[in-house]
CSV table of C-alpha atoms in Angstrom, one decimal:
chain,number,residue,atom,x,y,z
A,970,MET,CA,106.5,-42.0,36.3
A,971,ASN,CA,109.5,-41.3,38.5
A,972,HIS,CA,110.4,-37.8,37.5
A,973,THR,CA,113.3,-36.2,39.4
A,974,PRO,CA,113.0,-32.4,40.0
A,975,ASN,CA,115.9,-30.1,39.5
A,976,ARG,CA,117.8,-28.5,42.4
A,977,SER,CA,115.1,-25.9,42.9
A,978,GLY,CA,112.5,-28.6,43.1
A,979,HIS,CA,110.3,-27.0,40.4
A,980,ASP,CA,111.0,-29.5,37.6
A,981,GLY,CA,109.0,-32.6,37.0
A,982,PRO,CA,105.3,-33.3,36.4
A,983,ARG,CA,102.6,-30.7,36.8
A,984,PHE,CA,99.6,-31.5,38.9
A,985,THR,CA,96.0,-30.2,38.6
A,986,SER,CA,93.5,-29.5,41.4
A,987,ALA,CA,91.8,-32.7,40.5
A,988,ASP,CA,95.1,-34.6,41.3
A,989,TYR,CA,95.2,-32.9,44.6
A,990,MET,CA,91.6,-33.8,45.4
A,991,LYS,CA,92.2,-37.4,44.3
A,992,PHE,CA,95.0,-37.6,46.9
A,993,ILE,CA,93.3,-35.6,49.7
A,994,ILE,CA,89.7,-36.9,49.8
A,995,PRO,CA,90.3,-40.7,49.7
A,996,SER,CA,93.2,-40.3,52.1
A,997,LEU,CA,91.2,-38.3,54.6
A,998,ILE,CA,88.4,-40.9,54.4
A,999,GLY,CA,90.9,-43.7,55.0
A,1000,ILE,CA,92.4,-41.9,58.0
A,1001,LEU,CA,88.9,-41.4,59.4
A,1002,PHE,CA,88.0,-45.1,59.1
A,1003,PHE,CA,91.2,-46.7,60.2
A,1004,ILE,CA,93.0,-44.3,62.6
A,1005,VAL,CA,90.8,-41.6,64.1
A,1006,PRO,CA,89.3,-42.8,67.4
A,1007,ILE,CA,85.6,-42.1,68.0
A,1008,PRO,CA,83.6,-42.5,71.2
A,1009,SER,CA,81.7,-45.7,71.7
A,1010,GLY,CA,79.8,-47.5,74.4
A,1011,ASP,CA,83.0,-49.1,75.7
A,1012,GLY,CA,85.1,-46.0,75.5
A,1013,PHE,CA,86.8,-45.4,72.2
A,1014,THR,CA,87.1,-47.3,69.0
A,1015,ILE,CA,87.8,-46.6,65.3
A,1016,PRO,CA,85.0,-46.5,62.6
A,1017,VAL,CA,86.1,-49.8,61.0
A,1018,ALA,CA,85.8,-51.6,64.3
A,1019,PHE,CA,82.5,-49.8,65.0
A,1020,LEU,CA,81.1,-50.9,61.6
A,1021,SER,CA,82.3,-54.5,62.3
A,1022,ASN,CA,80.5,-54.5,65.7
A,1023,TRP,CA,77.4,-53.1,64.1
A,1024,LEU,CA,77.4,-55.9,61.5
A,1025,ILE,CA,78.0,-58.5,64.2
A,1026,ASP,CA,75.0,-57.1,66.2
A,1027,LEU,CA,72.9,-57.3,63.0
A,1028,ILE,CA,73.8,-60.8,61.7
A,1029,GLY,CA,76.0,-62.2,64.4
A,1030,ASP,CA,73.9,-65.4,64.8
A,1031,PHE,CA,74.4,-66.3,61.2
A,1032,VAL,CA,78.1,-65.5,60.9
A,1033,PRO,CA,79.5,-68.8,62.2
A,1034,THR,CA,77.5,-70.7,59.6
A,1035,ILE,CA,78.5,-68.3,56.8
A,1036,ALA,CA,82.2,-68.6,58.0
A,1037,VAL,CA,82.1,-72.4,57.8
A,1038,ILE,CA,80.6,-72.2,54.3
A,1039,MET,CA,83.5,-69.9,53.3
A,1040,MET,CA,86.0,-72.4,54.8
A,1041,GLY,CA,84.3,-75.1,52.7
A,1042,ILE,CA,84.5,-73.0,49.5
A,1043,SER,CA,88.2,-72.5,50.3
A,1044,VAL,CA,88.8,-76.3,50.6
A,1045,VAL,CA,86.7,-77.2,47.5
A,1046,GLY,CA,88.3,-74.4,45.4
A,1047,SER,CA,91.8,-75.6,46.4
A,1048,LEU,CA,91.0,-79.2,45.7
A,1049,ILE,CA,89.6,-78.3,42.2
A,1050,ALA,CA,92.7,-76.1,41.5
A,1051,TYR,CA,95.0,-78.9,42.5
A,1052,ALA,CA,93.2,-81.9,40.9
A,1053,VAL,CA,91.4,-80.5,37.9
A,1054,LYS,CA,93.5,-77.4,37.1
A,1055,PRO,CA,90.7,-75.5,35.3
A,1056,VAL,CA,91.7,-72.7,33.0
A,1057,PHE,CA,89.4,-70.2,34.7
A,1058,ILE,CA,91.4,-70.5,37.9
A,1059,LEU,CA,94.9,-70.9,36.6
A,1060,GLU,CA,94.7,-68.0,34.1
A,1061,ARG,CA,93.3,-65.6,36.6
A,1062,PRO,CA,96.2,-64.5,38.9
A,1063,HIS,CA,94.0,-63.6,41.8
A,1064,LEU,CA,92.0,-66.9,41.8
A,1065,ASN,CA,95.2,-68.9,41.1
A,1066,THR,CA,96.9,-67.3,44.2
A,1067,LEU,CA,93.8,-67.8,46.3
A,1068,PHE,CA,93.2,-71.5,45.5
A,1069,ASN,CA,96.4,-73.0,44.2
A,1070,VAL,CA,98.2,-73.3,47.5
A,1071,THR,CA,100.9,-75.7,48.8
A,1072,PRO,CA,99.9,-79.1,50.3
A,1073,PHE,CA,100.7,-77.8,53.8
A,1074,TRP,CA,98.2,-74.9,53.6
A,1075,PHE,CA,95.6,-77.1,51.9
A,1076,VAL,CA,95.8,-79.5,54.9
A,1077,MET,CA,95.5,-76.5,57.3
A,1078,ARG,CA,92.4,-75.4,55.4
A,1079,VAL,CA,90.9,-78.9,55.6
A,1080,ILE,CA,91.6,-79.0,59.4
A,1081,GLY,CA,90.0,-75.6,59.9
A,1082,PHE,CA,86.9,-76.6,57.9
A,1083,ILE,CA,86.5,-79.9,59.8
A,1084,ALA,CA,86.9,-78.1,63.1
A,1085,GLY,CA,84.4,-75.5,62.0
A,1086,VAL,CA,81.8,-78.1,61.0
A,1087,MET,CA,82.3,-80.2,64.2
A,1088,THR,CA,81.9,-77.1,66.3
A,1089,LEU,CA,78.9,-75.7,64.4
A,1090,LEU,CA,77.0,-79.0,64.5
A,1091,VAL,CA,78.4,-80.0,67.9
A,1092,ILE,CA,79.6,-83.4,66.7
A,1093,GLY,CA,82.8,-85.2,67.7
A,1094,PRO,CA,85.0,-84.8,70.8
A,1095,GLU,CA,84.0,-82.1,73.3
A,1096,ALA,CA,87.7,-81.1,73.5
A,1097,ILE,CA,87.3,-79.6,70.0
A,1098,THR,CA,83.7,-78.4,70.2
A,1099,SER,CA,83.6,-76.9,73.7
A,1100,GLU,CA,83.0,-73.2,74.4
A,1101,PHE,CA,86.6,-72.9,75.5
A,1102,THR,CA,88.2,-74.3,72.3
A,1103,GLY,CA,86.4,-74.5,69.0
A,1104,GLY,CA,83.4,-72.6,70.4
A,1105,LEU,CA,85.6,-69.7,71.5
A,1106,LEU,CA,87.0,-69.4,68.0
A,1107,LEU,CA,83.8,-70.0,65.9
A,1108,TYR,CA,81.4,-68.0,68.1
A,1109,ASP,CA,83.6,-65.3,69.6
A,1110,LEU,CA,86.6,-64.7,67.4
A,1111,ILE,CA,85.6,-65.7,63.9
A,1112,PRO,CA,82.6,-63.3,63.8
A,1113,ILE,CA,84.9,-60.4,64.7
A,1114,LEU,CA,87.4,-61.4,62.0
A,1115,PHE,CA,84.6,-62.0,59.5
A,1116,ALA,CA,83.2,-58.5,60.0
A,1117,THR,CA,86.5,-56.8,60.3
A,1118,PHE,CA,87.8,-58.4,57.1
A,1119,LEU,CA,84.7,-57.2,55.2
A,1120,PHE,CA,85.0,-53.5,56.1
A,1121,ALA,CA,88.8,-53.4,56.4
A,1122,GLY,CA,89.3,-55.2,53.1
A,1123,MET,CA,86.9,-53.0,51.2
A,1124,LEU,CA,88.4,-49.8,52.7
A,1125,LEU,CA,92.1,-50.6,52.6
A,1126,PRO,CA,92.5,-49.2,49.1
A,1127,LEU,CA,91.8,-45.8,50.5
A,1128,LEU,CA,95.0,-46.0,52.5
A,1129,LEU,CA,97.0,-47.9,49.8
A,1130,ASN,CA,96.1,-46.5,46.4
A,1131,PHE,CA,95.9,-42.7,46.7
A,1132,GLY,CA,99.2,-41.5,48.0
A,1133,LEU,CA,98.7,-41.4,51.8
A,1134,LEU,CA,101.5,-44.0,52.5
A,1135,GLU,CA,103.8,-42.2,50.1
A,1136,PHE,CA,103.2,-38.9,51.9
A,1137,VAL,CA,103.5,-40.2,55.5
A,1138,GLY,CA,106.3,-42.5,54.6
A,1139,THR,CA,108.5,-39.8,53.1
A,1140,MET,CA,107.8,-37.4,56.0
A,1141,LEU,CA,108.9,-40.1,58.6
A,1142,ILE,CA,111.9,-41.6,56.8
A,1143,LYS,CA,114.3,-40.0,59.2
A,1144,VAL,CA,112.5,-41.4,62.2
A,1145,MET,CA,111.6,-45.0,61.2
A,1146,ARG,CA,114.8,-46.0,59.5
A,1147,PRO,CA,117.3,-45.2,62.3
A,1148,LEU,CA,115.0,-46.3,65.2
A,1149,PHE,CA,113.2,-49.3,63.9
A,1150,ARG,CA,115.2,-50.2,60.7
A,1151,LEU,CA,112.0,-49.7,58.6
A,1152,PRO,CA,110.9,-47.5,55.7
A,1153,GLY,CA,108.9,-44.4,56.5
A,1154,ARG,CA,105.7,-45.8,55.1
A,1155,ALA,CA,105.7,-48.4,57.9
A,1156,SER,CA,104.7,-45.6,60.3
A,1157,LEU,CA,101.1,-45.8,59.0
A,1158,ASP,CA,101.0,-49.6,59.5
A,1159,ALA,CA,102.2,-49.1,63.0
A,1160,LEU,CA,99.7,-46.4,63.8
A,1161,ALA,CA,96.8,-48.4,62.3
A,1162,SER,CA,97.8,-51.3,64.6
A,1163,TRP,CA,98.3,-49.2,67.8
A,1164,VAL,CA,95.2,-47.1,67.4
A,1165,GLY,CA,93.1,-49.6,65.5
A,1166,ASP,CA,93.6,-53.3,65.8
A,1167,ALA,CA,96.3,-56.0,65.2
A,1168,THR,CA,94.2,-57.6,62.4
A,1169,ILE,CA,94.1,-54.3,60.5
A,1170,GLY,CA,97.8,-53.7,60.9
A,1171,ILE,CA,98.7,-57.2,59.7
A,1172,LEU,CA,96.4,-57.0,56.7
A,1173,LEU,CA,97.9,-53.6,55.7
A,1174,THR,CA,101.4,-54.9,56.1
A,1175,THR,CA,100.7,-58.1,54.1
A,1176,ARG,CA,99.2,-56.1,51.3
A,1177,GLN,CA,102.2,-53.8,51.1
A,1178,TYR,CA,104.6,-56.7,51.2
A,1179,GLU,CA,102.8,-58.5,48.3
A,1180,GLU,CA,103.0,-55.3,46.3
A,1181,GLY,CA,106.7,-55.0,46.8
A,1182,TYR,CA,106.9,-52.1,49.2
A,1183,TYR,CA,108.5,-54.1,52.0
A,1184,THR,CA,111.3,-56.6,52.0
A,1185,LYS,CA,110.9,-59.9,53.9
A,1186,ARG,CA,112.7,-58.5,56.8
A,1187,GLU,CA,110.8,-55.2,56.9
A,1188,ALA,CA,107.4,-57.0,56.6
A,1189,SER,CA,108.3,-59.5,59.3
A,1190,ILE,CA,109.4,-56.7,61.7
A,1191,ILE,CA,106.2,-54.6,61.2
A,1192,ALA,CA,103.8,-57.6,61.6
A,1193,THR,CA,105.4,-59.0,64.7
A,1194,THR,CA,106.5,-55.7,66.4
A,1195,PHE,CA,103.6,-53.3,66.0
A,1196,SER,CA,100.5,-55.6,65.8
A,1197,VAL,CA,99.0,-54.5,69.2
A,1198,VAL,CA,95.4,-55.4,70.0
A,1199,SER,CA,92.9,-52.6,70.0
A,1200,ILE,CA,92.5,-50.2,72.9
A,1201,THR,CA,89.0,-51.5,73.4
A,1202,PHE,CA,90.2,-55.1,74.0
A,1203,THR,CA,92.9,-53.9,76.4
A,1204,ILE,CA,90.1,-52.3,78.4
A,1205,VAL,CA,88.3,-55.7,78.4
A,1206,ILE,CA,91.3,-57.4,79.8
A,1207,LEU,CA,91.8,-54.8,82.5
A,1208,SER,CA,88.1,-55.0,83.5
A,1209,TYR,CA,88.4,-58.8,83.7
A,1210,MET,CA,91.3,-58.3,86.1
A,1211,GLU,CA,89.3,-55.8,88.1
A,1212,LEU,CA,91.9,-53.1,87.6
A,1213,ASP,CA,89.8,-50.5,85.7
A,1214,ALA,CA,91.0,-47.6,87.8
A,1215,TYR,CA,94.6,-48.2,86.6
A,1216,PHE,CA,94.0,-47.8,82.9
A,1217,PRO,CA,96.3,-44.7,82.3
A,1218,HIS,CA,99.1,-46.5,84.1
A,1219,TYR,CA,98.3,-49.7,82.3
A,1220,TYR,CA,98.2,-48.3,78.8
A,1221,GLY,CA,101.2,-46.1,79.5
A,1222,THR,CA,103.2,-49.2,80.5
A,1223,ILE,CA,102.1,-51.0,77.4
A,1224,ILE,CA,103.4,-48.2,75.2
A,1225,LEU,CA,106.7,-47.8,77.0
A,1226,SER,CA,107.5,-51.5,77.1
A,1227,GLY,CA,106.3,-51.9,73.5
A,1228,ILE,CA,108.6,-49.1,72.2
A,1229,VAL,CA,111.6,-50.7,74.0
A,1230,ALA,CA,110.8,-54.1,72.4
A,1231,ALA,CA,110.3,-52.4,69.0
A,1232,LEU,CA,113.8,-50.9,69.3
A,1233,ILE,CA,115.4,-54.2,70.3
A,1234,MET,CA,113.6,-56.9,68.3
A,1235,PRO,CA,114.6,-55.8,64.7
A,1236,ARG,CA,118.3,-56.0,65.8
A,1237,ILE,CA,118.3,-59.6,67.1
A,1238,TYR,CA,117.5,-63.0,65.7
A,1239,PRO,CA,115.2,-64.1,64.1
A,1240,LEU,CA,114.0,-60.8,62.6
A,1241,SER,CA,117.5,-59.4,62.0
A,1242,ARG,CA,118.3,-62.5,59.8
A,1243,LYS,CA,115.4,-62.2,57.5
A,1244,PRO,CA,116.6,-61.4,54.0
A,1245,ASP,CA,116.2,-57.9,52.5
A,1246,THR,CA,114.6,-59.3,49.4
A,1247,ALA,CA,111.1,-58.8,47.9
A,1248,TYR,CA,108.2,-61.2,47.8
A,1249,GLU,CA,108.8,-63.8,45.2
A,1250,LYS,CA,105.9,-62.7,43.0
A,1251,THR,CA,106.8,-59.1,42.7
A,1252,GLU,CA,109.7,-56.6,42.4
A,1253,LEU,CA,110.9,-54.5,45.2
A,1254,LYS,CA,109.9,-50.9,45.1
A,1255,PRO,CA,112.4,-49.1,47.4
A,1256,GLU,CA,111.8,-45.7,48.9
A,1257,GLU,CA,113.2,-42.9,46.7
A,1258,PRO,CA,115.9,-40.8,48.5
A,1259,VAL,CA,114.9,-37.2,49.1
A,1260,PRO,CA,116.9,-34.9,46.8
A,1261,ALA,CA,119.3,-32.7,48.9
A,1262,ASN,CA,117.8,-29.3,47.9
A,1263,VAL,CA,114.1,-30.2,48.0
A,1264,PRO,CA,112.2,-29.7,51.2
A,1265,MET,CA,110.9,-32.9,52.8
A,1266,ARG,CA,107.2,-31.8,52.7
A,1267,VAL,CA,107.5,-30.8,49.0
A,1268,TRP,CA,109.0,-34.2,48.0
A,1269,ALA,CA,106.4,-36.1,50.2
A,1270,LEU,CA,103.5,-34.3,48.5
A,1271,ARG,CA,105.1,-35.0,45.0
A,1272,GLN,CA,105.3,-38.7,45.8
A,1273,ALA,CA,101.8,-38.8,47.0
A,1274,LEU,CA,100.4,-37.0,43.9
A,1275,LEU,CA,102.3,-39.3,41.6
A,1276,LYS,CA,100.7,-42.3,43.3
A,1277,SER,CA,97.2,-40.8,43.3
A,1278,LYS,CA,97.5,-39.7,39.6
A,1279,SER,CA,98.4,-43.3,38.6
A,1280,SER,CA,95.5,-44.8,40.6
A,1281,LYS,CA,92.5,-46.0,38.7
A,1282,GLY,CA,88.8,-45.2,39.1
A,1283,ALA,CA,86.1,-46.2,41.6
A,1284,GLY,CA,85.4,-49.4,39.8
A,1285,ALA,CA,89.0,-50.6,40.1
A,1286,THR,CA,89.2,-49.5,43.7
A,1287,PHE,CA,86.0,-51.5,44.5
A,1288,LYS,CA,87.4,-54.6,42.7
A,1289,ASP,CA,90.6,-54.3,44.6
A,1290,GLY,CA,88.7,-54.1,47.9
A,1291,PHE,CA,86.5,-57.0,47.1
A,1292,GLN,CA,89.5,-59.2,46.2
A,1293,ASN,CA,91.0,-58.2,49.6
A,1294,VAL,CA,87.9,-59.5,51.3
A,1295,LEU,CA,87.9,-62.8,49.4
A,1296,ASP,CA,91.6,-63.3,50.3
A,1297,MET,CA,90.8,-62.9,53.9
A,1298,TRP,CA,87.6,-64.9,54.1
A,1299,LEU,CA,88.8,-67.8,52.0
A,1300,GLY,CA,92.5,-67.8,52.8
A,1301,ILE,CA,92.8,-66.7,56.4
A,1302,LEU,CA,89.6,-67.8,58.2
A,1303,PRO,CA,90.2,-71.6,57.9
A,1304,VAL,CA,93.8,-71.2,59.0
A,1305,VAL,CA,92.8,-69.2,62.1
A,1306,MET,CA,90.2,-71.9,62.9
A,1307,ALA,CA,92.8,-74.7,62.5
A,1308,VAL,CA,95.7,-73.1,64.3
A,1309,GLY,CA,93.6,-71.6,67.0
A,1310,THR,CA,91.6,-74.8,67.8
A,1311,ILE,CA,94.8,-76.8,68.1
A,1312,ALA,CA,96.4,-74.3,70.4
A,1313,LEU,CA,93.4,-73.9,72.6
A,1314,VAL,CA,92.9,-77.7,72.9
A,1315,ILE,CA,96.5,-78.0,74.1
A,1316,ALA,CA,96.0,-75.2,76.6
A,1317,GLU,CA,92.7,-76.5,78.0
A,1318,HIS,CA,93.4,-80.3,78.1
A,1319,THR,CA,97.1,-80.7,78.7
A,1320,SER,CA,99.6,-79.4,81.3
A,1321,LEU,CA,102.0,-78.3,78.6
A,1322,PHE,CA,101.7,-74.6,79.3
A,1323,THR,CA,102.0,-75.2,83.0
A,1324,ILE,CA,105.3,-77.1,82.4
A,1325,LEU,CA,106.5,-74.5,79.9
A,1326,GLY,CA,105.8,-71.7,82.4
A,1327,LYS,CA,107.9,-73.3,85.2
A,1328,PRO,CA,111.2,-71.5,84.1
A,1329,PHE,CA,109.4,-68.1,84.6
A,1330,GLU,CA,108.7,-68.9,88.3
A,1331,PRO,CA,112.2,-68.1,89.6
A,1332,ILE,CA,112.4,-65.1,87.3
A,1333,LEU,CA,109.2,-63.7,88.8
A,1334,MET,CA,110.4,-64.5,92.3
A,1335,LEU,CA,113.7,-62.7,91.6
A,1336,LEU,CA,111.6,-59.7,90.4
A,1337,GLN,CA,109.7,-59.9,93.7
A,1338,VAL,CA,106.3,-60.6,92.0
A,1339,PRO,CA,103.8,-62.0,94.6
A,1340,GLU,CA,102.2,-65.4,93.9
A,1341,ALA,CA,104.9,-66.2,91.3
A,1342,GLU,CA,103.9,-69.8,91.1
A,1343,ALA,CA,100.4,-69.0,90.0
A,1344,ALA,CA,101.6,-66.3,87.6
A,1345,ALA,CA,104.3,-68.4,85.9
A,1346,GLN,CA,102.0,-70.3,83.6
A,1347,THR,CA,100.3,-67.1,82.5
A,1348,MET,CA,103.6,-66.0,81.0
A,1349,VAL,CA,103.3,-68.7,78.3
A,1350,VAL,CA,99.6,-69.6,78.0
A,1351,GLY,CA,99.1,-66.3,76.1
A,1352,PHE,CA,100.7,-67.9,73.1
A,1353,ALA,CA,97.5,-69.9,72.6
A,1354,ASP,CA,95.2,-66.9,73.2
A,1355,MET,CA,95.9,-63.5,74.7
A,1356,PHE,CA,92.8,-63.6,76.8
A,1357,LEU,CA,93.8,-66.9,78.6
A,1358,PRO,CA,96.4,-65.2,80.9
A,1359,ALA,CA,93.6,-63.0,82.2
A,1360,VAL,CA,91.3,-66.0,82.7
A,1361,LEU,CA,93.9,-67.9,84.6
A,1362,GLY,CA,95.2,-64.9,86.5
A,1363,SER,CA,92.0,-63.3,87.5
A,1364,GLY,CA,91.8,-65.3,90.8
A,1365,ILE,CA,95.2,-64.1,92.0
A,1366,GLU,CA,94.9,-61.8,95.0
A,1367,SER,CA,97.8,-59.5,94.4
A,1368,GLU,CA,96.9,-56.4,92.3
A,1369,LEU,CA,100.5,-56.0,91.3
A,1370,THR,CA,100.6,-59.5,89.9
A,1371,ARG,CA,97.3,-59.1,88.1
A,1372,PHE,CA,98.6,-55.8,86.6
A,1373,VAL,CA,101.8,-57.5,85.4
A,1374,ILE,CA,99.8,-60.3,83.8
A,1375,ALA,CA,97.5,-57.9,82.1
A,1376,CYS,CA,100.4,-55.9,80.6
A,1377,VAL,CA,102.5,-58.9,79.6
A,1378,SER,CA,99.5,-60.5,77.8
A,1379,VAL,CA,99.2,-57.5,75.5
A,1380,THR,CA,102.9,-56.7,74.9
A,1381,GLN,CA,103.7,-60.3,73.9
A,1382,LEU,CA,101.6,-59.6,70.7
A,1383,ILE,CA,101.8,-63.2,69.3
A,1384,PHE,CA,98.9,-65.4,70.1
A,1385,MET,CA,97.8,-68.3,67.8
A,1386,SER,CA,94.0,-67.9,68.0
A,1387,GLU,CA,94.3,-64.7,66.0
A,1388,VAL,CA,97.6,-62.9,65.2
A,1389,GLY,CA,99.6,-66.2,64.9
A,1390,GLY,CA,96.9,-67.7,62.7
A,1391,LEU,CA,96.8,-64.6,60.5
A,1392,LEU,CA,100.6,-64.5,60.1
A,1393,LEU,CA,100.9,-68.2,59.3
A,1394,GLY,CA,98.0,-67.9,56.8
A,1395,SER,CA,99.5,-64.9,55.1
A,1396,LYS,CA,102.3,-64.7,52.5
A,1397,LEU,CA,104.7,-63.2,55.1
A,1398,PRO,CA,108.0,-65.2,55.6
A,1399,ILE,CA,107.3,-66.1,59.2
A,1400,SER,CA,107.4,-69.7,60.5
A,1401,PHE,CA,105.8,-71.2,63.5
A,1402,PHE,CA,109.3,-71.4,65.1
A,1403,ASP,CA,109.8,-67.7,64.4
A,1404,LEU,CA,106.5,-67.0,66.3
A,1405,VAL,CA,107.5,-69.1,69.3
A,1406,LEU,CA,110.9,-67.4,69.5
A,1407,ILE,CA,109.5,-63.8,69.0
A,1408,PHE,CA,106.9,-64.5,71.7
A,1409,LEU,CA,109.5,-65.6,74.2
A,1410,LEU,CA,111.9,-62.8,73.4
A,1411,ARG,CA,109.2,-60.1,73.7
A,1412,THR,CA,108.2,-61.6,77.1
A,1413,ILE,CA,111.8,-61.6,78.4
A,1414,ILE,CA,112.3,-58.0,77.1
A,1415,THR,CA,109.1,-56.4,78.4
A,1416,LEU,CA,108.7,-58.3,81.7
A,1417,PRO,CA,111.3,-56.5,83.7
A,1418,ILE,CA,110.1,-53.1,82.5
A,1419,ILE,CA,106.5,-54.0,83.4
A,1420,VAL,CA,107.4,-55.3,86.8
A,1421,GLY,CA,109.5,-52.3,87.6
A,1422,ILE,CA,106.6,-49.9,86.7
A,1423,ALA,CA,104.2,-52.1,88.7
A,1424,HIS,CA,106.4,-51.8,91.8
A,1425,LEU,CA,106.2,-48.0,91.5
A,1426,ILE,CA,102.4,-48.0,91.2
A,1427,PHE,CA,101.4,-50.5,93.8
């Protein structure tokens, strides 16, 4: 399939108009659903998020129950795969990967299922079932993930299977590799995260990693460096902080500090030490170098058409999307429930985050941030859930300090109630220790930039 053109670029396979349409039409639909912003009641969103919100409005009351059932299926399926080892699971690669998990991930699925049942039926300790812990996850976050997983999972093949990543990746090789130490195709993952949602970006990255398009290092960098929450959610945070009038300054600050962090993080531990090897169950598919005498756009189109030409029909695409959805519903939802509940219980019922935030107090004072003592704990509590800094910091009088908290909570990126749970539940080579360290490093890198801009604004 890898034909190399001659020096004039005219050798190699011939493509028909049908091949071009097979690349162009699905790719444009994919761009429309995942990347192009559309107006909504809260400002702007992307169609996948719009569809997810529509589904939540339609069946939102039933989603927590459905999600707990999915968690139960995940636990029972894993137990059967481990204890009975039936042929119908072991001989089907997708089912084997989905249910035949390690003991650690089986335990996490069990914890998530138990937490889900307790919260749904309101039985057991209130520390687990309250609206600020298990209730926050099961009734606020899980429905969003459930609906997003459905539409994003079904539509992801439009971005992955018809040549769009090959085209965009080839065009941006000279930008992504020197700046961020990433292949060009990572640009679409990053864009989907920035414009769309962190969940979508992580799902796209995970899928590419499992198919051999990213090394362990590359996948880890993309998932922990570009997985920004949606623009809509940043607006929610700013509104909660009563700083709506500063949105242009706010989002501009997030972009600038986020780019700086993206330039630094891939070059330092732990991301710099991740191996440049493929996922164990696949072979690495490195980017082909662009021949010296072939124009970049010509080579990019050729790579895209080769990919689209090899893609299968609508039935195979639907099957691929449905498998994505099952992976997310059965593999990720229970882990998010488990990790998120544990993190929120610690945040709500212990002084751990207050103690951990103490070292930031002198840093904030040095940076001349008003009410540094009250702001200090918000620097670390975002590790549990990114909305918690806004909850704790909303009572602070200083607009400058509230602005800093709102920006930092977004640029930290890693929070266990969603992104952290997704990453730990995925096949990406990222440990809990990695997440803690990345969270702290991103905070240290972005905080001075954010405070400096805040002093110019206020």
